[in-house]
Amino acid sequence: MDEIIIEGGTPLSGEVSVSGAKNAALPMIAASILTGGKFTFRNVPVLRDIDSIERLLSDMGVAVETLGNTVHIDTADLNRFEAPYEQVRQMRASILVLGPLLARMKKARVSLPGGCAIGARPIDLHLNGLSLLGADIKLSHGYVEASAKKLKGAEIYLDLPTVTGTENLMMAAVLADGVTILRNAAREPEIAALAGMLNKMGADIKGAGSPIITICGVKKLKPVSTVVIPDRIEAGTFMVAAALTGGDILVKNCNPDHLQALIHKLEKTGAKIQVRDDGVRVKGGGRINSVDIRTLPYPGFPTDMQAQFMVLMSVANGFSVISENIFENRFIHVSELQRMGADITISGNHAMIKGVPKLSGAPVMATDLRASASLVLAGLVAKGTTRISRVYHLDRGYEALEKKFARLGATIKRVRAKA
Ligand code: EPZ
């Protein structure tokens, strides 16, 4: 397994280009199941999670060809409707094939994703919504077995604004008979991106990005070519890196509208932020103010930026409180940061952080995608050497992160760990 070794302390400066968004590409690729034909996806990030969903689709008879950041998919010969445990276990977002399979094949057999490092990750809201659309849902031997002769439009109120739940139900409803209204829908930019692709395919969706999404079922959809939106979490990770290391980074081809909560909080820490036509420029340096954050559904502060922001607060002046309101176990990175000298106390879903003058490099272990990004950030600012193991977590959601940081002046390299 690879490791990443970092010599910390260098202020990072220069320009970095953000890759396509993993959490936009995954539902969009799943949506290709909805109709037979040739799709082209551009600006697709090269990530393990993208490999996983491509492998899942090809096991169902879909032809997938990846050429760098362009993916060609031909769904004409889709001939299976099952997402096996081995696949879903590795990547829970595989659950996103459930809605489209049900809509196209009238049945689906998808392994229950099970929990992951950050929480139990139930899918009850997905399943309740599908049964309201008329699907017959059975759970047996760890699998969801869903079937429906014809899905019918319905009014669905989501107890929580679930991101993949909103996406699954939107995809299931586009070919249903009649109108579906999703209330308390998730508002993340990736939802609007998916709706944009589905409408280009001939769907009739209004309100994506707002809490009420109306989907009028249509008879037919056509394959399309589309471009994946930039990854707002990758962009945010680089913005925090600039503030953290006292650097000056221009984060290019990101969409600042998708980063308002983070920009607002970074400005309060004292970072200088300039929103430009070609990206967002972030200048650190000087005192880092302590700032409290509470993670919330979009457009609130994103839970996927919580671990990264915690590193910034661990070397800020004074006390801050970070409240994690989305996932029940998303402080796993704390124990690793404490080994690097961070002064953090956990109480329930709150982390109390007392800023320290310096973190110190140490051997640490990545546990989940965003936690591993926070360990890279900590290594970049720590005094001395940090060696991060299990970086396969990082490869799930960041394209060549160590290369991008090296181009910004970091002393960082990836090595093959001794077996
Ligand atoms: C999506 O996960 C993202 N993944 C996550 O990103 C992100 O952290 C999360 O949204 C929140 O923004 C993808 O888009 C592939 P949820 P998702 O359903 O859809 C509860 C990353 O690092 N819930 O919005 O699984 C759930 O337990 C990943 O890229 C139910 O109770 O998140 C959680 O507490 C990590 N029942 C809350 O809702 C359900 O049926 C939000 O979960 C569904 C969700």
XYZ file of C-alpha atoms and ligand atoms in Angstrom:
463
model
C 0.000 0.000 0.000
C 1.280 3.468 -0.839
C 2.224 6.093 1.708
C 2.606 9.846 1.447
C 5.583 11.558 3.070
C 5.505 15.293 3.758
C 8.097 17.749 5.093
C 5.915 20.526 6.504
C 6.373 24.258 6.886
C 6.455 25.599 3.321
C 3.936 28.335 2.442
C 2.182 27.064 -0.712
C 1.822 29.354 -3.684
C 0.879 29.227 -7.349
C -2.101 28.033 -9.384
C -3.999 24.752 -9.158
C -6.753 23.388 -11.391
C -9.670 21.616 -9.761
C -10.814 18.277 -11.198
C -14.383 17.239 -11.930
C -16.619 16.485 -8.947
C -16.733 12.855 -7.798
C -20.177 13.394 -6.258
C -21.533 14.804 -9.507
C -19.930 12.200 -11.797
C -21.218 9.196 -9.820
C -24.976 9.941 -10.156
C -24.542 11.165 -13.733
C -22.837 7.919 -14.777
C -25.565 5.957 -12.973
C -28.191 7.964 -14.892
C -26.879 6.558 -18.191
C -28.655 3.311 -17.208
C -31.995 5.046 -17.814
C -31.861 4.612 -21.590
C -29.949 2.621 -24.227
C -27.306 4.420 -26.318
C -23.950 6.177 -26.371
C -23.072 8.710 -23.656
C -19.933 10.849 -23.348
C -18.846 12.336 -20.018
C -16.085 14.957 -19.963
C -14.051 16.316 -17.034
C -14.506 13.021 -15.169
C -11.945 12.779 -12.347
C -9.577 9.772 -12.387
C -10.525 8.218 -9.031
C -11.040 4.808 -7.452
C -14.732 5.528 -6.881
C -15.209 6.280 -10.581
C -13.448 2.990 -11.430
C -15.858 1.239 -9.061
C -19.037 2.497 -10.690
C -17.608 1.876 -14.162
C -16.826 -1.719 -13.151
C -20.338 -2.084 -11.739
C -21.940 -0.920 -14.987
C -19.710 -3.072 -17.165
C -20.685 -6.117 -15.071
C -24.277 -5.295 -16.105
C -23.408 -5.459 -19.800
C -22.697 -1.742 -20.296
C -19.706 -0.877 -22.523
C -17.357 1.567 -20.748
C -14.266 3.187 -22.290
C -12.163 5.610 -20.259
C -9.730 7.928 -22.052
C -8.125 10.118 -19.374
C -10.853 12.433 -18.099
C -13.345 11.433 -20.830
C -15.599 8.409 -20.388
C -17.623 6.824 -23.202
C -20.530 4.633 -22.106
C -22.864 2.551 -24.297
C -25.854 1.230 -22.357
C -27.608 -0.456 -25.319
C -26.738 -3.963 -24.092
C -27.570 -3.510 -20.417
C -28.607 -7.051 -19.475
C -28.341 -7.350 -15.711
C -30.014 -5.544 -12.850
C -27.867 -6.550 -9.913
C -25.276 -4.615 -7.876
C -23.428 -7.285 -5.884
C -22.260 -6.976 -2.279
C -18.557 -7.007 -3.217
C -19.074 -3.910 -5.359
C -21.442 -1.988 -3.081
C -19.312 -2.787 -0.008
C -16.384 -1.023 -1.647
C -18.352 2.002 -2.715
C -21.686 2.799 -1.067
C -22.613 5.286 -3.772
C -23.268 2.180 -5.924
C -26.752 2.466 -4.383
C -27.289 5.155 -7.039
C -27.986 2.428 -9.632
C -31.123 1.358 -7.736
C -33.452 4.098 -9.022
C -32.334 3.995 -12.673
C -32.384 0.152 -12.804
C -35.932 0.146 -11.431
C -37.026 2.758 -13.969
C -35.414 1.032 -16.978
C -35.454 -2.702 -16.113
C -38.538 -2.613 -13.828
C -36.488 -4.495 -11.248
C -33.261 -4.226 -9.325
C -31.298 -6.302 -6.853
C -28.817 -4.111 -5.019
C -26.809 -5.018 -1.945
C -27.574 -2.934 1.125
C -24.530 -0.656 1.397
C -24.039 -1.146 5.107
C -22.252 1.425 7.222
C -18.863 2.990 6.764
C -16.250 4.727 8.923
C -18.301 7.911 9.311
C -21.657 6.421 10.178
C -24.441 3.857 9.763
C -25.471 5.442 6.442
C -29.015 3.994 6.260
C -31.017 4.144 3.007
C -34.513 4.033 4.522
C -35.463 7.329 2.860
C -34.436 5.988 -0.548
C -36.567 2.865 -0.043
C -39.617 4.667 1.410
C -39.595 7.010 -1.585
C -39.359 4.150 -4.101
C -42.275 2.335 -2.480
C -44.318 5.554 -2.655
C -43.559 5.502 -6.398
C -45.179 2.062 -6.496
C -42.141 -0.193 -6.236
C -42.386 -3.473 -4.355
C -39.382 -3.464 -1.981
C -38.098 -6.614 -0.253
C -34.991 -6.965 1.903
C -33.460 -10.399 1.834
C -29.999 -11.794 2.540
C -28.512 -8.297 2.715
C -30.004 -7.216 -0.609
C -32.741 -4.812 -1.649
C -34.993 -6.565 -4.186
C -37.147 -3.953 -5.906
C -39.672 -4.417 -8.701
C -42.379 -2.357 -10.363
C -44.412 -2.947 -13.527
C -44.723 0.793 -13.879
C -43.641 3.475 -11.426
C -46.305 6.102 -10.712
C -45.683 9.720 -9.786
C -46.133 10.534 -6.060
C -45.685 13.254 -3.434
C -42.621 12.352 -1.352
C -41.561 14.201 1.783
C -37.971 13.438 2.790
C -37.430 13.454 6.585
C -33.837 14.525 5.847
C -32.500 16.276 2.726
C -30.546 13.154 1.685
C -28.217 13.831 -1.280
C -28.100 10.386 -2.906
C -31.690 9.774 -1.776
C -32.823 12.840 -3.729
C -30.757 11.692 -6.717
C -32.065 8.105 -6.638
C -35.702 9.234 -6.430
C -35.256 11.870 -9.135
C -33.831 9.208 -11.496
C -36.602 6.736 -10.625
C -39.308 9.346 -11.257
C -38.233 10.611 -14.698
C -39.874 7.654 -16.519
C -42.795 7.216 -14.087
C -46.435 7.781 -15.052
C -47.464 11.227 -13.847
C -45.908 13.887 -11.622
C -43.590 13.356 -8.659
C -42.921 16.083 -6.108
C -39.901 15.700 -3.825
C -40.243 17.894 -0.722
C -37.325 18.731 1.595
C -35.064 17.665 -1.264
C -31.289 18.114 -0.982
C -30.018 21.344 -2.599
C -26.371 20.424 -3.297
C -24.994 21.665 -6.673
C -24.538 18.034 -7.718
C -28.349 17.627 -7.658
C -28.853 20.513 -10.094
C -26.050 19.104 -12.265
C -27.784 15.715 -12.416
C -31.147 17.346 -13.193
C -29.471 19.348 -15.970
C -28.197 16.142 -17.559
C -31.565 14.377 -17.165
C -33.412 17.324 -18.767
C -30.912 17.269 -21.636
C -31.860 13.579 -22.025
C -35.514 14.645 -22.391
C -36.704 14.546 -18.779
C -38.942 17.261 -17.344
C -37.540 18.350 -13.974
C -38.108 21.712 -12.302
C -36.784 23.107 -9.029
C -33.541 21.128 -8.704
C -31.348 23.053 -6.257
C -34.425 24.155 -4.290
C -36.147 22.121 -1.523
C -39.070 21.255 -3.842
C -38.323 19.334 -7.035
C -41.119 18.535 -9.520
C -40.566 15.691 -11.985
C -43.120 15.128 -14.764
C -42.646 11.574 -16.080
C -41.838 11.215 -19.783
C -42.035 8.242 -22.123
C -38.552 8.214 -23.531
C -35.060 9.544 -22.855
C -32.087 9.892 -25.174
C -28.351 9.485 -24.537
C -26.280 12.690 -24.275
C -22.780 14.122 -23.941
C -22.170 16.154 -20.807
C -19.435 17.801 -18.726
C -18.925 17.152 -14.998
C -18.973 20.262 -12.769
C -15.846 21.163 -10.760
C -15.301 19.521 -7.383
C -16.191 22.098 -4.714
C -14.667 19.987 -1.937
C -11.327 19.646 -3.713
C -11.421 23.405 -4.360
C -12.168 24.036 -0.683
C -9.309 21.765 0.371
C -6.826 23.899 -1.597
C -8.343 27.116 -0.238
C -7.831 25.877 3.328
C -4.264 24.857 2.408
C -3.467 28.459 1.391
C -4.816 29.873 4.641
C -3.156 27.137 6.698
C 0.358 27.451 5.277
C 0.344 31.259 4.968
C 0.498 30.859 1.207
C -1.101 32.419 -1.858
C -3.018 30.033 -4.150
C -5.232 30.694 -7.179
C -7.755 27.837 -7.258
C -8.790 27.654 -10.922
C -11.950 26.396 -12.684
C -13.921 26.146 -9.474
C -17.372 27.692 -9.029
C -17.289 30.210 -6.123
C -21.101 30.121 -5.918
C -20.769 26.551 -4.619
C -18.339 27.620 -1.893
C -20.107 30.540 -0.196
C -20.250 28.994 3.295
C -16.540 28.120 3.254
C -15.510 31.494 1.770
C -17.495 33.281 4.481
C -15.792 31.267 7.240
C -12.297 31.520 5.731
C -12.633 35.321 5.567
C -13.539 35.332 9.270
C -10.300 33.448 10.023
C -8.418 36.364 8.431
C -7.609 34.826 5.033
C -7.768 37.256 2.120
C -10.121 35.967 -0.597
C -10.447 37.357 -4.102
C -13.191 35.900 -6.334
C -11.995 36.320 -9.933
C -13.232 35.267 -13.367
C -10.555 32.568 -13.541
C -11.023 31.215 -10.012
C -10.660 32.061 -6.351
C -7.408 33.448 -4.962
C -6.719 32.781 -1.272
C -3.919 34.477 0.640
C -2.964 33.332 4.121
C -0.261 34.672 6.364
C -0.504 36.490 9.679
C -2.823 35.587 12.504
C -5.403 32.825 12.019
C -8.573 33.695 13.980
C -10.564 30.947 15.679
C -13.999 30.501 14.089
C -16.843 28.149 15.086
C -18.543 26.019 12.413
C -21.624 23.799 12.303
C -21.969 21.382 9.401
C -25.366 21.572 7.685
C -27.012 20.469 4.444
C -26.171 22.719 1.479
C -25.969 25.735 1.376
C -24.725 25.378 4.968
C -21.106 24.540 5.811
C -20.344 21.202 4.067
C -19.632 18.174 6.257
C -17.072 17.118 3.615
C -14.985 20.183 4.575
C -15.207 19.673 8.358
C -12.001 17.682 8.818
C -9.999 20.068 6.620
C -11.253 23.141 8.472
C -10.441 21.488 11.806
C -6.759 21.412 10.848
C -6.863 25.178 10.274
C -8.515 25.704 13.655
C -5.926 23.468 15.366
C -3.233 26.115 14.660
C -5.500 29.172 15.044
C -5.359 31.687 17.898
C -7.808 30.826 20.673
C -10.728 28.409 21.006
C -13.188 27.176 18.381
C -16.064 24.687 18.374
C -16.865 22.452 15.408
C -20.288 20.773 15.482
C -20.824 17.832 13.112
C -24.564 17.639 12.473
C -24.726 15.349 9.449
C -22.843 12.144 10.344
C -22.662 10.487 13.752
C -19.028 9.433 13.608
C -17.090 11.954 11.587
C -14.354 12.840 14.093
C -12.102 9.848 13.376
C -9.359 12.184 12.155
C -9.189 13.819 15.622
C -7.092 11.102 17.249
C -4.542 11.315 14.436
C -4.411 15.115 14.677
C -3.915 14.799 18.446
C -0.866 12.633 17.756
C 0.487 15.596 15.792
C 0.008 17.875 18.773
C -3.496 19.243 18.168
C -5.408 20.155 21.341
C -8.941 18.870 20.640
C -11.625 17.619 23.027
C -14.676 15.745 21.765
C -18.031 15.968 23.475
C -20.827 14.231 21.542
C -21.003 15.820 18.091
C -18.910 18.810 19.175
C -15.133 19.182 18.914
C -13.559 21.878 21.100
C -10.291 23.012 19.565
C -7.633 25.056 21.360
C -5.222 26.442 18.801
C -1.564 25.506 19.311
C 1.461 27.348 17.876
C 2.647 24.346 15.879
C 1.730 20.807 14.893
C 4.557 18.275 14.749
C 5.065 15.704 12.009
C 4.268 12.067 12.887
C 3.383 8.730 11.305
C -0.453 8.740 10.919
C -3.123 6.569 9.313
C -5.905 7.621 6.954
C -9.348 6.238 7.827
C -11.784 7.788 5.368
C -11.655 10.064 2.358
C -11.918 13.503 3.916
C -10.025 12.512 7.076
C -7.085 11.565 4.850
C -7.222 15.006 3.203
C -7.037 16.598 6.656
C -3.928 14.555 7.473
C -2.242 15.806 4.288
C -3.093 19.386 5.295
C -1.751 18.784 8.817
C 1.468 17.373 7.353
C 1.858 20.435 5.122
C 1.815 22.789 8.101
C 3.485 20.578 10.743
C 7.115 20.926 11.768
C 9.070 17.910 10.579
C 8.103 14.767 8.690
C 4.603 13.248 8.420
C 4.133 9.776 6.950
C 0.519 8.926 6.020
C -0.447 5.280 5.497
C -3.554 3.792 3.810
C -3.664 6.587 1.252
C -6.009 4.478 -0.878
C -8.709 6.374 1.038
C -7.377 9.559 -0.543
C -7.391 8.053 -4.038
C -11.156 7.507 -3.782
C -11.861 11.234 -4.023
C -8.768 13.247 -4.932
C -7.053 13.071 -8.327
C -3.242 13.109 -7.891
C -3.437 15.297 -4.785
C 0.238 14.963 -3.886
C 1.281 16.038 -7.402
C -0.960 19.102 -7.201
C 0.478 20.082 -3.816
C 4.053 19.487 -5.055
C 3.376 21.919 -7.912
C 2.385 24.475 -5.261
C 5.779 24.109 -3.599
C 5.081 21.406 -1.011
C 7.776 18.870 -0.118
C 5.543 15.842 -0.604
C 5.973 12.451 -2.247
C 4.174 9.152 -2.597
C 6.157 5.979 -1.861
C 5.353 2.295 -2.150
C 5.241 1.074 1.461
C 7.430 -1.908 2.332
C 5.108 -4.927 2.400
C -23.567 12.301 0.055
O -23.667 11.121 0.827
C -22.114 12.399 -0.367
N -21.775 11.232 -1.197
C -21.216 12.451 0.880
O -19.874 12.619 0.443
C -21.616 13.673 1.691
O -20.834 13.710 2.874
C -23.106 13.574 2.054
O -23.894 13.457 0.844
C -23.597 14.801 2.806
O -23.369 15.937 2.059
C -22.146 11.235 -2.501
O -22.758 12.165 -2.986
C -21.746 10.040 -3.300
P -26.990 11.800 2.847
P -25.137 10.531 1.193
O -27.923 10.752 2.377
O -26.095 10.834 0.123
C -29.004 10.257 6.829
C -17.599 12.124 0.353
O -16.705 12.285 1.181
N -29.813 9.397 5.957
O -27.228 13.220 2.423
O -24.946 9.116 1.618
C -27.539 9.852 6.839
O -27.304 8.844 7.793
C -18.934 11.571 0.765
O -17.510 12.424 -0.870
C -30.815 8.607 6.523
O -31.016 8.615 7.733
O -25.508 11.412 2.459
C -26.839 11.154 7.192
O -26.870 11.306 8.597
C -18.930 11.181 2.219
N -31.571 7.823 5.715
C -27.731 12.232 6.563
O -28.984 11.585 6.284
C -31.377 7.779 4.359
O -32.114 7.047 3.654
C -27.215 12.789 5.271
O -26.908 11.697 4.444
C -30.354 8.573 3.805
C -29.599 9.377 4.616
